mmCIF file of C-alpha atoms in Angstrom:
data_model
loop_
_atom_site.group_PDB
_atom_site.id
_atom_site.type_symbol
_atom_site.label_atom_id
_atom_site.label_comp_id
_atom_site.label_asym_id
_atom_site.label_seq_id
_atom_site.Cartn_x
_atom_site.Cartn_y
_atom_site.Cartn_z
ATOM 1 C CA MET A 1 -1.922 -29.870 -6.276
ATOM 2 C CA ASP A 2 1.096 -29.337 -4.041
ATOM 3 C CA PRO A 3 -0.414 -29.166 -0.502
ATOM 4 C CA ASN A 4 2.120 -26.472 0.473
ATOM 5 C CA SER A 5 1.676 -24.249 -2.600
ATOM 6 C CA LEU A 6 0.056 -20.828 -2.740
ATOM 7 C CA GLU A 7 -2.851 -22.349 -4.669
ATOM 8 C CA ALA A 8 -3.451 -24.893 -1.905
ATOM 9 C CA PHE A 9 -3.204 -22.146 0.723
ATOM 10 C CA TYR A 10 -5.976 -20.103 -0.917
ATOM 11 C CA THR A 11 -8.124 -23.172 -1.512
ATOM 12 C CA LYS A 12 -7.890 -24.012 2.194
ATOM 13 C CA ILE A 13 -8.632 -20.429 3.277
ATOM 14 C CA ALA A 14 -11.655 -20.239 0.958
ATOM 15 C CA LYS A 15 -13.079 -23.492 2.325
ATOM 16 C CA GLN A 16 -12.506 -22.475 5.913
ATOM 17 C CA ASP A 17 -13.770 -18.910 5.739
ATOM 18 C CA ASP A 18 -15.707 -18.008 2.608
ATOM 19 C CA ALA A 19 -16.709 -14.712 4.222
ATOM 20 C CA ALA A 20 -13.148 -13.419 4.360
ATOM 21 C CA PRO A 21 -12.513 -10.791 1.659
ATOM 22 C CA SER A 22 -8.953 -12.065 1.240
ATOM 23 C CA ALA A 23 -10.011 -15.694 0.694
ATOM 24 C CA MET A 24 -9.062 -15.484 -2.984
ATOM 25 C CA PRO A 25 -5.844 -14.143 -4.542
ATOM 26 C CA PRO A 26 -6.208 -10.512 -5.687
ATOM 27 C CA ALA A 27 -6.998 -10.481 -9.403
ATOM 28 C CA ASP A 28 -4.692 -7.553 -10.139
ATOM 29 C CA LEU A 29 -1.759 -9.369 -8.549
ATOM 30 C CA GLN A 30 -1.536 -11.603 -11.622
ATOM 31 C CA GLN A 31 0.094 -8.667 -13.402
ATOM 32 C CA GLU A 32 2.730 -8.297 -10.683
ATOM 33 C CA ILE A 33 6.069 -10.009 -10.113
ATOM 34 C CA GLY A 34 5.837 -12.535 -7.314
ATOM 35 C CA HIS A 35 3.025 -12.713 -4.789
ATOM 36 C CA PHE A 36 1.890 -10.777 -1.725
ATOM 37 C CA ASN A 37 -1.209 -10.677 0.465
ATOM 38 C CA VAL A 38 -2.152 -9.713 4.011
ATOM 39 C CA PHE A 39 -4.758 -11.245 6.330
ATOM 40 C CA ASN A 40 -6.608 -10.190 9.460
ATOM 41 C CA VAL A 41 -6.393 -13.046 11.979
ATOM 42 C CA ALA A 42 -9.658 -12.167 13.750
ATOM 43 C CA LEU A 43 -11.584 -12.534 10.477
ATOM 44 C CA LEU A 44 -10.142 -16.003 9.957
ATOM 45 C CA MET A 45 -10.679 -17.262 13.511
ATOM 46 C CA HIS A 46 -14.463 -17.320 13.866
ATOM 47 C CA ARG A 47 -14.745 -20.670 12.041
ATOM 48 C CA ARG A 48 -11.633 -22.247 13.536
ATOM 49 C CA GLN A 49 -13.660 -24.869 15.403
ATOM 50 C CA GLU A 50 -14.773 -26.278 12.049
ATOM 51 C CA ARG A 51 -11.306 -26.918 10.648
ATOM 52 C CA PRO A 52 -8.409 -29.206 11.644
ATOM 53 C CA PRO A 53 -5.210 -27.814 13.141
ATOM 54 C CA MET A 54 -2.531 -26.429 10.820
ATOM 55 C CA THR A 55 -0.270 -29.159 9.479
ATOM 56 C CA PHE A 56 3.454 -29.173 10.243
ATOM 57 C CA ASP A 57 4.945 -28.473 6.810
ATOM 58 C CA ARG A 58 7.170 -26.240 4.730
ATOM 59 C CA ARG A 59 5.254 -23.665 2.691
ATOM 60 C CA ALA A 60 6.083 -22.275 -0.754
ATOM 61 C CA PHE A 61 6.167 -18.712 0.562
ATOM 62 C CA TYR A 62 7.463 -16.518 3.383
ATOM 63 C CA LYS A 63 5.185 -15.389 6.191
ATOM 64 C CA ILE A 64 5.400 -12.613 8.786
ATOM 65 C CA SER A 65 2.833 -12.649 11.592
ATOM 66 C CA LEU A 66 1.906 -10.184 14.303
ATOM 67 C CA ILE A 67 0.474 -12.501 16.942
ATOM 68 C CA GLU A 68 -1.834 -11.431 19.764
ATOM 69 C CA GLY A 69 -3.165 -14.223 21.949
ATOM 70 C CA ARG A 70 -2.031 -17.396 23.677
ATOM 71 C CA SER A 71 -0.671 -19.897 21.179
ATOM 72 C CA ARG A 72 2.130 -22.322 20.407
ATOM 73 C CA ILE A 73 4.511 -22.024 17.465
ATOM 74 C CA GLU A 74 6.403 -25.101 16.305
ATOM 75 C CA TYR A 75 9.208 -24.723 13.763
ATOM 76 C CA ALA A 76 12.024 -27.101 12.801
ATOM 77 C CA ASP A 77 12.707 -28.940 16.062
ATOM 78 C CA GLN A 78 11.729 -25.993 18.272
ATOM 79 C CA ALA A 79 8.502 -25.040 20.058
ATOM 80 C CA VAL A 80 7.670 -21.619 21.515
ATOM 81 C CA GLU A 81 4.758 -20.742 23.779
ATOM 82 C CA VAL A 82 3.416 -17.260 23.030
ATOM 83 C CA ALA A 83 1.639 -15.480 25.871
ATOM 84 C CA GLY A 84 1.721 -11.865 24.657
ATOM 85 C CA PRO A 85 2.277 -9.895 21.460
ATOM 86 C CA ALA A 86 4.965 -11.375 19.227
ATOM 87 C CA LEU A 87 6.377 -11.003 15.732
ATOM 88 C CA TRP A 88 6.970 -14.290 13.921
ATOM 89 C CA PHE A 89 9.078 -14.773 10.768
ATOM 90 C CA ALA A 90 8.493 -18.032 8.869
ATOM 91 C CA THR A 91 10.769 -19.094 6.016
ATOM 92 C CA SER A 92 9.885 -21.376 3.118
ATOM 93 C CA ARG A 93 12.818 -23.653 4.003
ATOM 94 C CA VAL A 94 11.721 -24.726 7.494
ATOM 95 C CA PRO A 95 8.479 -26.567 8.399
ATOM 96 C CA TYR A 96 6.225 -24.909 10.940
ATOM 97 C CA ARG A 97 2.727 -24.662 12.326
ATOM 98 C CA TRP A 98 0.723 -22.312 14.539
ATOM 99 C CA LEU A 99 -1.516 -23.782 17.229
ATOM 100 C CA PRO A 100 -3.793 -21.200 18.919
ATOM 101 C CA HIS A 101 -4.865 -22.209 22.414
ATOM 102 C CA ASN A 102 -8.248 -20.498 22.162
ATOM 103 C CA GLN A 103 -10.479 -18.403 19.902
ATOM 104 C CA ASP A 104 -9.281 -15.137 21.424
ATOM 105 C CA GLN A 105 -6.703 -14.460 18.692
ATOM 106 C CA THR A 106 -6.141 -11.169 16.914
ATOM 107 C CA GLY A 107 -3.426 -9.678 14.769
ATOM 108 C CA TYR A 108 -2.284 -9.954 11.161
ATOM 109 C CA PHE A 109 -0.042 -11.942 8.881
ATOM 110 C CA CYS A 110 1.305 -11.339 5.402
ATOM 111 C CA ILE A 111 2.575 -13.901 2.905
ATOM 112 C CA PHE A 112 4.958 -13.220 0.033
ATOM 113 C CA THR A 113 7.433 -14.822 -2.329
ATOM 114 C CA GLU A 114 11.020 -13.673 -2.701
ATOM 115 C CA GLU A 115 10.218 -12.681 -6.299
ATOM 116 C CA PHE A 116 7.821 -10.022 -5.003
ATOM 117 C CA LEU A 117 10.806 -7.945 -3.883
ATOM 118 C CA LEU A 118 12.755 -8.308 -7.144
ATOM 119 C CA PRO A 119 11.619 -4.907 -8.519
ATOM 120 C CA VAL A 120 13.245 -3.250 -5.489
ATOM 121 C CA LYS A 121 16.742 -2.017 -6.276
ATOM 122 C CA GLY A 122 19.236 -3.932 -4.175
ATOM 123 C CA ALA A 123 16.500 -6.321 -3.010
ATOM 124 C CA LEU A 124 17.271 -8.295 0.127
ATOM 125 C CA ALA A 125 18.262 -11.961 -0.109
ATOM 126 C CA MET A 126 15.788 -13.447 2.372
ATOM 127 C CA GLU A 127 17.878 -16.385 3.556
ATOM 128 C CA GLU A 128 20.841 -14.115 4.327
ATOM 129 C CA LEU A 129 18.817 -12.276 6.972
ATOM 130 C CA PRO A 130 18.997 -13.548 10.570
ATOM 131 C CA VAL A 131 15.194 -13.411 10.945
ATOM 132 C CA PHE A 132 14.779 -15.945 8.117
ATOM 133 C CA GLN A 133 17.657 -18.275 8.960
ATOM 134 C CA PRO A 134 16.757 -21.712 10.352
ATOM 135 C CA GLY A 135 19.081 -21.192 13.300
ATOM 136 C CA GLY A 136 17.890 -17.649 13.976
ATOM 137 C CA CYS A 137 15.292 -16.322 16.383
ATOM 138 C CA PRO A 138 12.070 -16.142 14.343
ATOM 139 C CA VAL A 139 9.629 -15.559 17.245
ATOM 140 C CA LEU A 140 10.263 -12.152 18.796
ATOM 141 C CA PRO A 141 8.324 -11.101 21.929
ATOM 142 C CA LEU A 142 7.094 -7.502 21.716
ATOM 143 C CA SER A 143 6.657 -4.796 24.299
ATOM 144 C CA SER A 144 3.456 -2.752 24.181
ATOM 145 C CA ASP A 145 5.351 0.106 22.499
ATOM 146 C CA GLU A 146 6.887 -2.219 19.893
ATOM 147 C CA HIS A 147 3.505 -3.738 19.157
ATOM 148 C CA ALA A 148 1.948 -0.287 18.832
ATOM 149 C CA ALA A 149 4.624 0.656 16.297
ATOM 150 C CA LEU A 150 4.219 -2.493 14.154
ATOM 151 C CA ALA A 151 0.426 -2.886 14.070
ATOM 152 C CA PRO A 152 -0.107 0.210 11.864
ATOM 153 C CA LEU A 153 2.193 -1.291 9.207
ATOM 154 C CA PHE A 154 -0.100 -4.298 8.823
ATOM 155 C CA GLN A 155 -3.145 -2.029 8.873
ATOM 156 C CA LYS A 156 -1.667 0.046 6.051
ATOM 157 C CA MET A 157 -1.010 -3.144 4.102
ATOM 158 C CA GLU A 158 -4.603 -4.275 4.630
ATOM 159 C CA GLN A 159 -5.982 -0.906 3.493
ATOM 160 C CA GLU A 160 -3.689 -0.768 0.476
ATOM 161 C CA MET A 161 -4.632 -4.258 -0.695
ATOM 162 C CA ALA A 162 -8.219 -3.036 -0.962
ATOM 163 C CA SER A 163 -7.307 0.183 -2.763
ATOM 164 C CA THR A 164 -7.374 0.920 -6.488
ATOM 165 C CA TYR A 165 -4.135 2.924 -6.426
ATOM 166 C CA ALA A 166 -2.209 2.159 -9.620
ATOM 167 C CA TYR A 167 1.110 1.773 -7.805
ATOM 168 C CA LYS A 168 -0.164 0.037 -4.689
ATOM 169 C CA TYR A 169 2.194 -2.932 -4.990
ATOM 170 C CA ASP A 170 5.194 -0.614 -5.041
ATOM 171 C CA LEU A 171 3.864 0.885 -1.813
ATOM 172 C CA LEU A 172 3.272 -2.580 -0.375
ATOM 173 C CA ARG A 173 6.877 -3.494 -1.146
ATOM 174 C CA ALA A 174 7.968 -0.444 0.848
ATOM 175 C CA TYR A 175 5.768 -1.471 3.791
ATOM 176 C CA LEU A 176 7.108 -5.039 3.625
ATOM 177 C CA LEU A 177 10.729 -3.873 3.595
ATOM 178 C CA GLU A 178 10.053 -1.612 6.570
ATOM 179 C CA LEU A 179 8.482 -4.529 8.443
ATOM 180 C CA ILE A 180 11.480 -6.776 7.720
ATOM 181 C CA HIS A 181 13.915 -4.118 8.887
ATOM 182 C CA GLN A 182 11.905 -3.460 12.038
ATOM 183 C CA GLY A 183 12.123 -7.181 12.771
ATOM 184 C CA GLN A 184 15.861 -7.133 12.133
ATOM 185 C CA LYS A 185 16.245 -4.324 14.685
ATOM 186 C CA LEU A 186 14.395 -6.435 17.269
ATOM 187 C CA GLN A 187 16.794 -9.362 16.840
ATOM 188 C CA PRO A 188 19.090 -10.158 19.757
ATOM 189 C CA ALA A 189 22.185 -7.961 19.462
ATOM 190 C CA PRO A 190 24.738 -10.678 18.578
ATOM 191 C CA ALA A 191 22.614 -11.898 15.651
ATOM 192 C CA ALA A 192 21.776 -8.437 14.359
ATOM 193 C CA THR A 193 25.286 -6.995 14.514
ATOM 194 C CA PRO A 194 27.391 -8.139 11.538
ATOM 195 C CA THR A 195 31.121 -8.475 11.703
ATOM 196 C CA HIS A 196 33.439 -8.061 8.756
ATOM 197 C CA ASN A 197 36.648 -9.833 9.700
ATOM 198 C CA ALA A 198 38.003 -12.760 7.696
ATOM 199 C CA SER A 199 36.941 -15.409 10.236
ATOM 200 C CA ALA A 200 33.376 -14.118 10.331
ATOM 201 C CA ARG A 201 33.232 -14.167 6.535
ATOM 202 C CA VAL A 202 34.418 -17.792 6.336
ATOM 203 C CA THR A 203 31.877 -18.709 8.996
ATOM 204 C CA ALA A 204 29.096 -16.956 7.081
ATOM 205 C CA LEU A 205 30.092 -18.706 3.841
ATOM 206 C CA PHE A 206 30.150 -22.080 5.588
ATOM 207 C CA THR A 207 26.755 -21.479 7.213
ATOM 208 C CA ASP A 208 25.227 -20.437 3.903
ATOM 209 C CA LEU A 209 26.704 -23.464 2.123
ATOM 210 C CA LEU A 210 25.449 -25.773 4.859
ATOM 211 C CA GLU A 211 21.897 -24.407 4.644
ATOM 212 C CA ARG A 212 21.886 -24.659 0.861
ATOM 213 C CA GLN A 213 22.126 -28.444 1.125
ATOM 214 C CA PHE A 214 18.590 -28.493 2.540
ATOM 215 C CA PRO A 215 15.713 -29.216 2.425
ATOM 216 C CA LEU A 216 15.708 -32.686 0.917
ATOM 217 C CA ALA A 217 12.524 -32.880 -1.141
ATOM 218 C CA THR A 218 12.449 -36.525 -2.306
ATOM 219 C CA PRO A 219 13.985 -39.824 -1.131
ATOM 220 C CA GLN A 220 16.008 -39.882 -4.351
ATOM 221 C CA GLN A 221 17.774 -36.623 -3.487
ATOM 222 C CA GLN A 222 21.245 -37.102 -2.016
ATOM 223 C CA LEU A 223 23.029 -34.769 0.380
ATOM 224 C CA PRO A 224 25.758 -33.237 -1.846
ATOM 225 C CA LEU A 225 28.242 -32.386 0.912
ATOM 226 C CA ARG A 226 28.639 -34.602 3.941
ATOM 227 C CA THR A 227 32.054 -34.215 5.586
ATOM 228 C CA ALA A 228 34.250 -31.382 6.857
ATOM 229 C CA LYS A 229 36.632 -32.104 3.981
ATOM 230 C CA ASP A 230 33.758 -31.714 1.476
ATOM 231 C CA TYR A 231 32.929 -28.265 2.840
ATOM 232 C CA ALA A 232 36.555 -27.158 3.014
ATOM 233 C CA GLU A 233 37.094 -28.104 -0.636
ATOM 234 C CA ALA A 234 33.891 -26.321 -1.696
ATOM 235 C CA LEU A 235 35.060 -23.176 0.139
ATOM 236 C CA ASN A 236 38.608 -23.543 -1.222
ATOM 237 C CA VAL A 237 40.215 -23.579 2.241
ATOM 238 C CA HIS A 238 42.202 -26.211 4.139
ATOM 239 C CA VAL A 239 40.050 -28.341 6.413
ATOM 240 C CA ASN A 240 42.250 -27.482 9.418
ATOM 241 C CA HIS A 241 41.758 -23.769 8.743
ATOM 242 C CA LEU A 242 37.994 -24.232 8.475
ATOM 243 C CA ASN A 243 37.920 -26.150 11.759
ATOM 244 C CA ARG A 244 40.000 -23.508 13.510
ATOM 245 C CA VAL A 245 37.838 -20.633 12.240
ATOM 246 C CA LEU A 246 34.548 -22.296 13.122
ATOM 247 C CA LYS A 247 35.795 -23.266 16.565
ATOM 248 C CA GLU A 248 36.857 -19.660 17.120
ATOM 249 C CA THR A 249 33.606 -18.066 15.933
ATOM 250 C CA THR A 250 30.996 -20.637 17.002
ATOM 251 C CA GLY A 251 32.664 -22.726 19.670
ATOM 252 C CA HIS A 252 32.024 -25.882 17.622
ATOM 253 C CA THR A 253 33.986 -27.918 15.096
ATOM 254 C CA THR A 254 32.975 -28.305 11.464
ATOM 255 C CA THR A 255 31.948 -31.901 12.053
ATOM 256 C CA THR A 256 29.788 -30.964 15.039
ATOM 257 C CA LEU A 257 27.993 -28.221 13.093
ATOM 258 C CA ILE A 258 27.352 -30.522 10.133
ATOM 259 C CA ALA A 259 26.106 -33.308 12.405
ATOM 260 C CA SER A 260 23.748 -30.936 14.220
ATOM 261 C CA ARG A 261 22.207 -29.722 10.964
ATOM 262 C CA VAL A 262 21.916 -33.258 9.558
ATOM 263 C CA ALA A 263 20.192 -34.352 12.766
ATOM 264 C CA GLN A 264 17.783 -31.416 12.501
ATOM 265 C CA GLU A 265 16.901 -32.412 8.937
ATOM 266 C CA ALA A 266 16.513 -36.043 10.005
ATOM 267 C CA LYS A 267 14.054 -35.021 12.738
ATOM 268 C CA MET A 268 12.039 -32.966 10.258
ATOM 269 C CA LEU A 269 11.942 -35.818 7.736
ATOM 270 C CA LEU A 270 10.886 -38.324 10.399
ATOM 271 C CA LYS A 271 8.057 -36.088 11.624
ATOM 272 C CA GLN A 272 6.997 -34.498 8.352
ATOM 273 C CA THR A 273 7.271 -37.280 5.748
ATOM 274 C CA THR A 274 6.350 -40.920 5.294
ATOM 275 C CA TRP A 275 9.823 -41.826 4.063
ATOM 276 C CA THR A 276 11.202 -45.026 5.530
ATOM 277 C CA VAL A 277 14.133 -44.819 7.924
ATOM 278 C CA SER A 278 16.217 -46.486 5.223
ATOM 279 C CA GLU A 279 15.286 -43.806 2.662
ATOM 280 C CA ILE A 280 16.123 -41.019 5.115
ATOM 281 C CA ALA A 281 19.466 -42.632 5.971
ATOM 282 C CA ASP A 282 20.349 -42.976 2.306
ATOM 283 C CA SER A 283 19.393 -39.381 1.421
ATOM 284 C CA LEU A 284 21.448 -38.036 4.317
ATOM 285 C CA GLY A 285 24.529 -39.912 3.142
ATOM 286 C CA PHE A 286 24.767 -42.787 5.624
ATOM 287 C CA ALA A 287 26.227 -46.093 4.470
ATOM 288 C CA ASP A 288 23.424 -48.074 6.068
ATOM 289 C CA VAL A 289 20.500 -47.826 8.483
ATOM 290 C CA ALA A 290 22.572 -49.003 11.456
ATOM 291 C CA HIS A 291 25.034 -46.124 11.064
ATOM 292 C CA PHE A 292 22.158 -43.665 10.793
ATOM 293 C CA CYS A 293 20.383 -45.063 13.871
ATOM 294 C CA ASN A 294 23.574 -44.851 15.931
ATOM 295 C CA PHE A 295 24.179 -41.283 14.750
ATOM 296 C CA PHE A 296 20.587 -40.238 15.489
ATOM 297 C CA LYS A 297 20.662 -41.761 18.977
ATOM 298 C CA ARG A 298 23.928 -39.942 19.781
ATOM 299 C CA GLN A 299 22.363 -36.651 18.667
ATOM 300 C CA THR A 300 18.909 -36.995 20.226
ATOM 301 C CA GLY A 301 19.001 -39.831 22.758
ATOM 302 C CA LEU A 302 16.360 -41.723 20.774
ATOM 303 C CA VAL A 303 16.374 -44.162 17.887
ATOM 304 C CA PRO A 304 14.547 -42.893 14.748
ATOM 305 C CA GLY A 305 11.518 -45.130 15.251
ATOM 306 C CA ALA A 306 10.966 -43.939 18.805
ATOM 307 C CA PHE A 307 11.355 -40.303 17.777
ATOM 308 C CA ARG A 308 8.815 -40.718 14.974
ATOM 309 C CA GLY A 309 6.404 -42.275 17.423
#
């Protein structure tokens, strides 16, 4: 069983809290496209002392959490301390874990697959949204008014999951879309405000292409695009034009942006997998381990072995 699959998630929940009504997938969901469920954090916390901390992994589903309580969220190479209410968006493409500091945790979270939204006309592409992009701002602090506006959405989801309404999943899709859009509105203004000029479009295409190279799932998988020239050819633009546009819109060169993302993936692979340094170097397109170690030290200040600990 894939340890990050939906099946593994429910198996773990059932073992940890067999009293939770949502410990098993809803039977009627088998007739639906995709997957969705919602959980009450307080109901899952009372046996926390009996289970190990959440592992730092990618999951096979998206997750949106309304967090209330002191905790720590780790995602990619970032860590955020949460002291008050917060809304957290977790994507299936970035590893993460939630580490509550105490038992005094309340709130909700919902999990879903992208396929769940397919029946919605003009369904959103999750990875195109700032809240689900690896470089975005997935942990959003909430004011008391913002929290008061979002909590009822999760409560409606929880009530609807228990209902026998024939079209409840259509209603749940509507609630989920509203939640996503509310999160989008809470994004910092520069990330939430799209631009439509030619430079912004090239930048968006480059960013999307860069993210599509990841994650690397096995040591045998090779990074398809590695250099600025590779990306320029894939985007059908001259490499000098791509460099100029990216420098204008991001303040960084193509090579710098690629190197930063490769370093981020390297850090995740070193922390998350048991791959050897040689296997990681090969998958990321380095000629040998020495080149990779030099690159990693320039990016992080540490050699791979020291970073892995």
